[in-house]
Amino acid sequence: MSQITVEPVACLTDNYAYLVHDADSGLCAVVDPSEPEPVTRALAARGWQLSHILNTHHHFDHTGGNIALKKEFGAIVVGPGKDRERIPAIDIAVGEDAPWQFAGHAVRVLEIPAHTRGHIAFVLEGLAFTGDTLFAMGCGRLFEGTPEMMWRSLSKLMRLKDETLVYCGHEYTLNNGRFALSVEPGNAELKARMREVEDARTRGMPTIPSSIGLEKRTNPFLRPDSAEIRRKLALESADDVAVFAELRRRKDTF
């Protein structure tokens, strides 16, 4: 199988798009282009030609570059079938019952609603593009779903292999980590991770990618079974969904 290379592209104030390049075929996709110019510059710098645009959900800060990039490169737009009416210039609608292939690589599509009703993740070759559902040490706001729905979506991502690399939609890691420490200050791995995150951000470096295993050990939204988190929330006997819901409520005002 040919090699896949992923290059992050900083967009807007804190968004990431990702160039996904297949060495053998020369095909290149961009995941969640919020604006066209940074993507065009990144492609030119690497000598790559854009063939596909992949959208995890319909929000404009993830699809704002679709039309211009499609016009310039003739790229094929791939997005969630359950939300196709809100994806600009969509060509191919995908979902768990309608998977897709990129340059001969099987792409697993996971339906992970709650941030939006049609949110999906693209998973291929040990890489997961999770949009605004799973962040490094965080998760998305519940704009179109319930805590139960988001917990099911996160649980689906947690079943991926621990070594799966996580590419999320925003550079929120520093703030997310500060919240994580407020609810689980005794987590030694979390404290060590935050030192690395603070150092990276001081140097202007991205904190992405993460991994599923690291998120399971340090992301409070994946850890409602943590005894320390439950004590902090005074929810020792609550179910996981109730703990998750309270974490999300507190993060919304953090």
PDB file of C-alpha atoms in Angstrom:
ATOM      1  CA  MET A   1       0.000   0.000   0.000  1.00  0.00           C
ATOM      2  CA  SER A   2       1.330   3.426  -0.937  1.00  0.00           C
ATOM      3  CA  GLN A   3       2.294   6.007   1.633  1.00  0.00           C
ATOM      4  CA  ILE A   4      -0.158   8.589   2.944  1.00  0.00           C
ATOM      5  CA  THR A   5       1.235  11.948   4.096  1.00  0.00           C
ATOM      6  CA  VAL A   6      -0.800  14.396   6.194  1.00  0.00           C
ATOM      7  CA  GLU A   7       0.067  18.102   6.320  1.00  0.00           C
ATOM      8  CA  PRO A   8      -1.879  20.463   8.622  1.00  0.00           C
ATOM      9  CA  VAL A   9      -2.908  23.815   7.178  1.00  0.00           C
ATOM     10  CA  ALA A  10      -3.698  26.601   9.647  1.00  0.00           C
ATOM     11  CA  CYS A  11      -6.828  28.541   8.658  1.00  0.00           C
ATOM     12  CA  LEU A  12      -8.802  31.443  10.145  1.00  0.00           C
ATOM     13  CA  THR A  13      -7.796  31.985  13.785  1.00  0.00           C
ATOM     14  CA  ASP A  14      -7.670  28.439  15.145  1.00  0.00           C
ATOM     15  CA  ASN A  15      -8.946  26.044  12.449  1.00  0.00           C
ATOM     16  CA  TYR A  16      -6.996  23.248  10.838  1.00  0.00           C
ATOM     17  CA  ALA A  17      -7.507  21.875   7.365  1.00  0.00           C
ATOM     18  CA  TYR A  18      -5.459  18.827   6.410  1.00  0.00           C
ATOM     19  CA  LEU A  19      -3.834  17.883   3.129  1.00  0.00           C
ATOM     20  CA  VAL A  20      -3.898  14.107   2.677  1.00  0.00           C
ATOM     21  CA  HIS A  21      -1.503  13.051  -0.096  1.00  0.00           C
ATOM     22  CA  ASP A  22      -1.063   9.611  -1.628  1.00  0.00           C
ATOM     23  CA  ALA A  23       2.491   9.204  -2.910  1.00  0.00           C
ATOM     24  CA  ASP A  24       1.878   6.604  -5.619  1.00  0.00           C
ATOM     25  CA  SER A  25      -1.177   8.092  -7.298  1.00  0.00           C
ATOM     26  CA  GLY A  26      -0.413  11.742  -6.599  1.00  0.00           C
ATOM     27  CA  LEU A  27      -3.977  12.253  -5.449  1.00  0.00           C
ATOM     28  CA  CYS A  28      -4.448  14.844  -2.710  1.00  0.00           C
ATOM     29  CA  ALA A  29      -7.493  15.549  -0.565  1.00  0.00           C
ATOM     30  CA  VAL A  30      -8.102  18.419   1.798  1.00  0.00           C
ATOM     31  CA  VAL A  31     -10.166  17.829   4.925  1.00  0.00           C
ATOM     32  CA  ASP A  32     -12.430  20.668   6.117  1.00  0.00           C
ATOM     33  CA  PRO A  33     -11.090  23.681   4.192  1.00  0.00           C
ATOM     34  CA  SER A  34     -12.521  26.736   5.939  1.00  0.00           C
ATOM     35  CA  GLU A  35     -10.991  29.127   3.411  1.00  0.00           C
ATOM     36  CA  PRO A  36      -9.252  28.558   0.067  1.00  0.00           C
ATOM     37  CA  GLU A  37      -6.110  30.722   0.219  1.00  0.00           C
ATOM     38  CA  PRO A  38      -4.069  28.860   2.877  1.00  0.00           C
ATOM     39  CA  VAL A  39      -4.894  25.558   1.176  1.00  0.00           C
ATOM     40  CA  THR A  40      -3.826  26.866  -2.238  1.00  0.00           C
ATOM     41  CA  ARG A  41      -0.548  28.157  -0.794  1.00  0.00           C
ATOM     42  CA  ALA A  42       0.163  24.858   0.958  1.00  0.00           C
ATOM     43  CA  LEU A  43      -0.502  22.878  -2.215  1.00  0.00           C
ATOM     44  CA  ALA A  44       1.792  25.124  -4.257  1.00  0.00           C
ATOM     45  CA  ALA A  45       4.577  24.853  -1.691  1.00  0.00           C
ATOM     46  CA  ARG A  46       4.518  21.056  -1.988  1.00  0.00           C
ATOM     47  CA  GLY A  47       3.775  20.786  -5.695  1.00  0.00           C
ATOM     48  CA  TRP A  48       0.561  18.861  -5.051  1.00  0.00           C
ATOM     49  CA  GLN A  49      -2.667  19.039  -7.052  1.00  0.00           C
ATOM     50  CA  LEU A  50      -5.966  18.915  -5.212  1.00  0.00           C
ATOM     51  CA  SER A  51      -8.243  16.054  -6.270  1.00  0.00           C
ATOM     52  CA  HIS A  52     -10.760  15.807  -3.407  1.00  0.00           C
ATOM     53  CA  ILE A  53     -12.385  17.884  -0.677  1.00  0.00           C
ATOM     54  CA  LEU A  54     -13.593  16.002   2.416  1.00  0.00           C
ATOM     55  CA  ASN A  55     -16.079  17.605   4.829  1.00  0.00           C
ATOM     56  CA  THR A  56     -16.822  16.208   8.279  1.00  0.00           C
ATOM     57  CA  HIS A  57     -19.821  18.525   8.788  1.00  0.00           C
ATOM     58  CA  HIS A  58     -21.578  21.520   7.311  1.00  0.00           C
ATOM     59  CA  HIS A  59     -20.329  24.427   9.456  1.00  0.00           C
ATOM     60  CA  PHE A  60     -18.902  27.236   7.336  1.00  0.00           C
ATOM     61  CA  ASP A  61     -15.546  27.175   9.108  1.00  0.00           C
ATOM     62  CA  HIS A  62     -15.153  23.654   7.696  1.00  0.00           C
ATOM     63  CA  THR A  63     -16.706  24.113   4.242  1.00  0.00           C
ATOM     64  CA  GLY A  64     -16.042  27.764   3.380  1.00  0.00           C
ATOM     65  CA  GLY A  65     -13.342  26.868   0.863  1.00  0.00           C
ATOM     66  CA  ASN A  66     -15.348  24.218  -0.999  1.00  0.00           C
ATOM     67  CA  ILE A  67     -16.682  26.234  -3.903  1.00  0.00           C
ATOM     68  CA  ALA A  68     -13.515  28.191  -4.687  1.00  0.00           C
ATOM     69  CA  LEU A  69     -11.252  25.139  -4.429  1.00  0.00           C
ATOM     70  CA  LYS A  70     -13.601  23.024  -6.535  1.00  0.00           C
ATOM     71  CA  LYS A  71     -13.653  25.744  -9.172  1.00  0.00           C
ATOM     72  CA  GLU A  72      -9.863  26.118  -9.223  1.00  0.00           C
ATOM     73  CA  PHE A  73      -8.882  22.445  -9.146  1.00  0.00           C
ATOM     74  CA  GLY A  74     -11.966  20.538 -10.277  1.00  0.00           C
ATOM     75  CA  ALA A  75     -11.834  18.692  -6.942  1.00  0.00           C
ATOM     76  CA  ILE A  76     -14.540  16.196  -5.976  1.00  0.00           C
ATOM     77  CA  VAL A  77     -16.421  17.146  -2.794  1.00  0.00           C
ATOM     78  CA  VAL A  78     -17.195  14.278  -0.396  1.00  0.00           C
ATOM     79  CA  GLY A  79     -19.392  14.775   2.662  1.00  0.00           C
ATOM     80  CA  PRO A  80     -22.020  13.320   4.979  1.00  0.00           C
ATOM     81  CA  GLY A  81     -25.019  11.922   3.149  1.00  0.00           C
ATOM     82  CA  LYS A  82     -27.326  12.651   6.066  1.00  0.00           C
ATOM     83  CA  ASP A  83     -26.509  16.351   5.755  1.00  0.00           C
ATOM     84  CA  ARG A  84     -25.861  16.682   2.044  1.00  0.00           C
ATOM     85  CA  GLU A  85     -28.238  19.617   1.587  1.00  0.00           C
ATOM     86  CA  ARG A  86     -25.982  21.735   3.819  1.00  0.00           C
ATOM     87  CA  ILE A  87     -22.622  20.774   2.267  1.00  0.00           C
ATOM     88  CA  PRO A  88     -21.615  23.283  -0.444  1.00  0.00           C
ATOM     89  CA  ALA A  89     -20.967  21.763  -3.889  1.00  0.00           C
ATOM     90  CA  ILE A  90     -21.146  18.148  -2.654  1.00  0.00           C
ATOM     91  CA  ASP A  91     -20.561  15.439  -5.276  1.00  0.00           C
ATOM     92  CA  ILE A  92     -20.365  12.223  -3.258  1.00  0.00           C
ATOM     93  CA  ALA A  93     -22.461  11.522  -0.155  1.00  0.00           C
ATOM     94  CA  VAL A  94     -21.000   9.013   2.291  1.00  0.00           C
ATOM     95  CA  GLY A  95     -21.999   7.339   5.546  1.00  0.00           C
ATOM     96  CA  GLU A  96     -21.604   4.099   7.435  1.00  0.00           C
ATOM     97  CA  ASP A  97     -23.771   2.372   4.828  1.00  0.00           C
ATOM     98  CA  ALA A  98     -22.051   4.206   1.964  1.00  0.00           C
ATOM     99  CA  PRO A  99     -18.255   3.997   2.456  1.00  0.00           C
ATOM    100  CA  TRP A 100     -15.688   5.409   0.056  1.00  0.00           C
ATOM    101  CA  GLN A 101     -12.172   4.834  -1.278  1.00  0.00           C
ATOM    102  CA  PHE A 102      -9.323   7.294  -1.726  1.00  0.00           C
ATOM    103  CA  ALA A 103      -6.451   6.308  -4.032  1.00  0.00           C
ATOM    104  CA  GLY A 104      -7.114   2.645  -3.368  1.00  0.00           C
ATOM    105  CA  HIS A 105      -7.277   3.107   0.411  1.00  0.00           C
ATOM    106  CA  ALA A 106     -10.496   1.984   2.054  1.00  0.00           C
ATOM    107  CA  VAL A 107     -11.984   4.915   3.961  1.00  0.00           C
ATOM    108  CA  ARG A 108     -14.124   4.003   6.926  1.00  0.00           C
ATOM    109  CA  VAL A 109     -16.870   6.546   7.540  1.00  0.00           C
ATOM    110  CA  LEU A 110     -18.148   6.835  11.112  1.00  0.00           C
ATOM    111  CA  GLU A 111     -21.393   8.662  11.790  1.00  0.00           C
ATOM    112  CA  ILE A 112     -20.766  10.682  14.955  1.00  0.00           C
ATOM    113  CA  PRO A 113     -23.639  13.171  15.394  1.00  0.00           C
ATOM    114  CA  ALA A 114     -24.324  15.677  18.198  1.00  0.00           C
ATOM    115  CA  HIS A 115     -22.171  18.689  17.311  1.00  0.00           C
ATOM    116  CA  THR A 116     -24.247  18.589  14.124  1.00  0.00           C
ATOM    117  CA  ARG A 117     -26.847  16.024  13.157  1.00  0.00           C
ATOM    118  CA  GLY A 118     -24.866  14.737  10.167  1.00  0.00           C
ATOM    119  CA  HIS A 119     -21.293  14.862  11.511  1.00  0.00           C
ATOM    120  CA  ILE A 120     -18.950  12.119  10.294  1.00  0.00           C
ATOM    121  CA  ALA A 121     -15.335  11.078  10.755  1.00  0.00           C
ATOM    122  CA  PHE A 122     -13.049   9.790   7.998  1.00  0.00           C
ATOM    123  CA  VAL A 123     -10.750   6.929   9.077  1.00  0.00           C
ATOM    124  CA  LEU A 124      -8.020   5.503   6.853  1.00  0.00           C
ATOM    125  CA  GLU A 125      -4.609   3.910   7.329  1.00  0.00           C
ATOM    126  CA  GLY A 126      -4.535   4.538  11.089  1.00  0.00           C
ATOM    127  CA  LEU A 127      -5.653   8.166  10.755  1.00  0.00           C
ATOM    128  CA  ALA A 128      -8.934   9.617  12.039  1.00  0.00           C
ATOM    129  CA  PHE A 129     -10.211  13.020  10.948  1.00  0.00           C
ATOM    130  CA  THR A 130     -12.717  13.824  13.675  1.00  0.00           C
ATOM    131  CA  GLY A 131     -13.793  17.379  12.835  1.00  0.00           C
ATOM    132  CA  ASP A 132     -15.497  19.022  15.797  1.00  0.00           C
ATOM    133  CA  THR A 133     -16.617  15.865  17.621  1.00  0.00           C
ATOM    134  CA  LEU A 134     -13.361  14.794  19.300  1.00  0.00           C
ATOM    135  CA  PHE A 135     -10.699  17.393  20.048  1.00  0.00           C
ATOM    136  CA  ALA A 136      -7.349  16.988  21.759  1.00  0.00           C
ATOM    137  CA  MET A 137      -8.444  16.833  25.417  1.00  0.00           C
ATOM    138  CA  GLY A 138     -11.935  18.031  24.484  1.00  0.00           C
ATOM    139  CA  CYS A 139     -15.117  17.479  22.512  1.00  0.00           C
ATOM    140  CA  GLY A 140     -17.487  19.628  20.490  1.00  0.00           C
ATOM    141  CA  ARG A 141     -20.447  21.611  21.734  1.00  0.00           C
ATOM    142  CA  LEU A 142     -23.863  20.020  21.430  1.00  0.00           C
ATOM    143  CA  PHE A 143     -25.383  22.287  18.803  1.00  0.00           C
ATOM    144  CA  GLU A 144     -27.729  19.719  17.250  1.00  0.00           C
ATOM    145  CA  GLY A 145     -27.682  16.770  19.606  1.00  0.00           C
ATOM    146  CA  THR A 146     -27.983  15.547  23.169  1.00  0.00           C
ATOM    147  CA  PRO A 147     -25.419  14.376  25.715  1.00  0.00           C
ATOM    148  CA  GLU A 148     -26.561  10.809  25.063  1.00  0.00           C
ATOM    149  CA  MET A 149     -25.929  11.250  21.349  1.00  0.00           C
ATOM    150  CA  MET A 150     -22.464  12.743  21.847  1.00  0.00           C
ATOM    151  CA  TRP A 151     -21.467  10.051  24.328  1.00  0.00           C
ATOM    152  CA  ARG A 152     -22.443   7.380  21.785  1.00  0.00           C
ATOM    153  CA  SER A 153     -20.412   9.181  19.129  1.00  0.00           C
ATOM    154  CA  LEU A 154     -17.338   9.496  21.345  1.00  0.00           C
ATOM    155  CA  SER A 155     -17.685   5.862  22.418  1.00  0.00           C
ATOM    156  CA  LYS A 156     -17.618   4.857  18.754  1.00  0.00           C
ATOM    157  CA  LEU A 157     -14.330   6.723  18.282  1.00  0.00           C
ATOM    158  CA  MET A 158     -12.932   5.165  21.454  1.00  0.00           C
ATOM    159  CA  ARG A 159     -13.295   1.735  19.855  1.00  0.00           C
ATOM    160  CA  LEU A 160     -10.656   2.613  17.259  1.00  0.00           C
ATOM    161  CA  LYS A 161      -7.165   1.252  17.908  1.00  0.00           C
ATOM    162  CA  ASP A 162      -5.235   3.198  20.536  1.00  0.00           C
ATOM    163  CA  GLU A 163      -2.471   4.044  18.064  1.00  0.00           C
ATOM    164  CA  THR A 164      -4.908   5.701  15.639  1.00  0.00           C
ATOM    165  CA  LEU A 165      -3.803   9.301  15.089  1.00  0.00           C
ATOM    166  CA  VAL A 166      -6.461  11.942  15.719  1.00  0.00           C
ATOM    167  CA  TYR A 167      -6.634  15.019  13.495  1.00  0.00           C
ATOM    168  CA  CYS A 168      -9.277  17.408  14.823  1.00  0.00           C
ATOM    169  CA  GLY A 169     -10.702  20.645  13.507  1.00  0.00           C
ATOM    170  CA  HIS A 170      -9.297  23.282  15.876  1.00  0.00           C
ATOM    171  CA  GLU A 171      -6.292  24.251  17.970  1.00  0.00           C
ATOM    172  CA  TYR A 172      -8.205  24.236  21.267  1.00  0.00           C
ATOM    173  CA  THR A 173      -5.789  22.020  23.171  1.00  0.00           C
ATOM    174  CA  LEU A 174      -4.396  24.521  25.671  1.00  0.00           C
ATOM    175  CA  ASN A 175      -7.825  25.643  26.900  1.00  0.00           C
ATOM    176  CA  ASN A 176      -9.132  22.089  26.833  1.00  0.00           C
ATOM    177  CA  GLY A 177      -6.196  20.931  28.934  1.00  0.00           C
ATOM    178  CA  ARG A 178      -6.754  23.633  31.516  1.00  0.00           C
ATOM    179  CA  PHE A 179     -10.335  22.477  31.903  1.00  0.00           C
ATOM    180  CA  ALA A 180      -9.188  18.854  32.101  1.00  0.00           C
ATOM    181  CA  LEU A 181      -6.841  19.725  34.979  1.00  0.00           C
ATOM    182  CA  SER A 182      -9.684  21.466  36.804  1.00  0.00           C
ATOM    183  CA  VAL A 183     -11.672  18.224  36.972  1.00  0.00           C
ATOM    184  CA  GLU A 184      -8.849  15.668  37.203  1.00  0.00           C
ATOM    185  CA  PRO A 185      -5.822  17.392  38.774  1.00  0.00           C
ATOM    186  CA  GLY A 186      -4.406  14.123  40.054  1.00  0.00           C
ATOM    187  CA  ASN A 187      -3.931  12.648  36.562  1.00  0.00           C
ATOM    188  CA  ALA A 188      -0.135  12.496  36.230  1.00  0.00           C
ATOM    189  CA  GLU A 189      -0.168  11.801  32.496  1.00  0.00           C
ATOM    190  CA  LEU A 190      -2.491  14.743  31.950  1.00  0.00           C
ATOM    191  CA  LYS A 191      -0.105  17.048  33.826  1.00  0.00           C
ATOM    192  CA  ALA A 192       2.828  15.817  31.773  1.00  0.00           C
ATOM    193  CA  ARG A 193       0.871  16.283  28.559  1.00  0.00           C
ATOM    194  CA  MET A 194      -0.032  19.845  29.517  1.00  0.00           C
ATOM    195  CA  ARG A 195       3.632  20.714  29.986  1.00  0.00           C
ATOM    196  CA  GLU A 196       4.258  19.540  26.421  1.00  0.00           C
ATOM    197  CA  VAL A 197       1.229  21.453  25.119  1.00  0.00           C
ATOM    198  CA  GLU A 198       2.278  24.669  26.846  1.00  0.00           C
ATOM    199  CA  ASP A 199       5.772  24.339  25.410  1.00  0.00           C
ATOM    200  CA  ALA A 200       4.443  23.690  21.895  1.00  0.00           C
ATOM    201  CA  ARG A 201       2.082  26.659  21.968  1.00  0.00           C
ATOM    202  CA  THR A 202       4.795  28.950  23.335  1.00  0.00           C
ATOM    203  CA  ARG A 203       6.829  28.042  20.263  1.00  0.00           C
ATOM    204  CA  GLY A 204       3.821  28.483  17.954  1.00  0.00           C
ATOM    205  CA  MET A 205       3.739  24.779  17.136  1.00  0.00           C
ATOM    206  CA  PRO A 206       0.574  22.700  16.616  1.00  0.00           C
ATOM    207  CA  THR A 207      -0.530  20.197  19.241  1.00  0.00           C
ATOM    208  CA  ILE A 208      -2.088  17.947  16.618  1.00  0.00           C
ATOM    209  CA  PRO A 209      -2.155  15.013  15.973  1.00  0.00           C
ATOM    210  CA  SER A 210      -3.084  13.236  19.143  1.00  0.00           C
ATOM    211  CA  SER A 211      -3.956   9.549  19.406  1.00  0.00           C
ATOM    212  CA  ILE A 212      -6.971   7.612  20.575  1.00  0.00           C
ATOM    213  CA  GLY A 213      -4.956   6.021  23.374  1.00  0.00           C
ATOM    214  CA  LEU A 214      -3.667   9.367  24.641  1.00  0.00           C
ATOM    215  CA  GLU A 215      -7.165  10.834  24.555  1.00  0.00           C
ATOM    216  CA  LYS A 216      -8.547   7.902  26.537  1.00  0.00           C
ATOM    217  CA  ARG A 217      -5.926   8.564  29.218  1.00  0.00           C
ATOM    218  CA  THR A 218      -6.114  12.378  29.404  1.00  0.00           C
ATOM    219  CA  ASN A 219      -9.365  13.669  27.865  1.00  0.00           C
ATOM    220  CA  PRO A 220     -12.014  14.101  30.595  1.00  0.00           C
ATOM    221  CA  PHE A 221     -14.858  13.688  28.098  1.00  0.00           C
ATOM    222  CA  LEU A 222     -13.664  10.143  27.442  1.00  0.00           C
ATOM    223  CA  ARG A 223     -13.178   9.466  31.167  1.00  0.00           C
ATOM    224  CA  PRO A 224     -16.569   9.639  32.906  1.00  0.00           C
ATOM    225  CA  ASP A 225     -15.578   6.471  34.765  1.00  0.00           C
ATOM    226  CA  SER A 226     -12.711   8.305  36.498  1.00  0.00           C
ATOM    227  CA  ALA A 227     -13.232   8.206  40.259  1.00  0.00           C
ATOM    228  CA  GLU A 228     -11.511  11.570  40.663  1.00  0.00           C
ATOM    229  CA  ILE A 229     -13.718  13.257  38.059  1.00  0.00           C
ATOM    230  CA  ARG A 230     -16.818  11.792  39.661  1.00  0.00           C
ATOM    231  CA  ARG A 231     -15.770  13.108  43.076  1.00  0.00           C
ATOM    232  CA  LYS A 232     -15.077  16.575  41.628  1.00  0.00           C
ATOM    233  CA  LEU A 233     -18.550  16.640  40.111  1.00  0.00           C
ATOM    234  CA  ALA A 234     -20.240  15.051  43.138  1.00  0.00           C
ATOM    235  CA  LEU A 235     -21.608  12.361  40.820  1.00  0.00           C
ATOM    236  CA  GLU A 236     -20.044   9.251  42.315  1.00  0.00           C
ATOM    237  CA  SER A 237     -23.036   7.014  41.634  1.00  0.00           C
ATOM    238  CA  ALA A 238     -24.264   8.569  38.363  1.00  0.00           C
ATOM    239  CA  ASP A 239     -24.117   6.822  35.009  1.00  0.00           C
ATOM    240  CA  ASP A 240     -21.541   7.752  32.389  1.00  0.00           C
ATOM    241  CA  VAL A 241     -23.925   9.892  30.353  1.00  0.00           C
ATOM    242  CA  ALA A 242     -24.828  12.013  33.377  1.00  0.00           C
ATOM    243  CA  VAL A 243     -21.141  12.560  34.168  1.00  0.00           C
ATOM    244  CA  PHE A 244     -20.407  13.438  30.554  1.00  0.00           C
ATOM    245  CA  ALA A 245     -23.355  15.864  30.450  1.00  0.00           C
ATOM    246  CA  GLU A 246     -22.120  17.690  33.547  1.00  0.00           C
ATOM    247  CA  LEU A 247     -18.595  17.903  32.130  1.00  0.00           C
ATOM    248  CA  ARG A 248     -19.959  19.413  28.913  1.00  0.00           C
ATOM    249  CA  ARG A 249     -22.142  21.858  30.867  1.00  0.00           C
ATOM    250  CA  ARG A 250     -19.160  23.040  32.919  1.00  0.00           C
ATOM    251  CA  LYS A 251     -16.900  23.344  29.883  1.00  0.00           C
ATOM    252  CA  ASP A 252     -19.485  25.544  28.154  1.00  0.00           C
ATOM    253  CA  THR A 253     -18.932  28.212  30.829  1.00  0.00           C
ATOM    254  CA  PHE A 254     -15.248  27.532  31.621  1.00  0.00           C
TER     255      PHE A 254
END
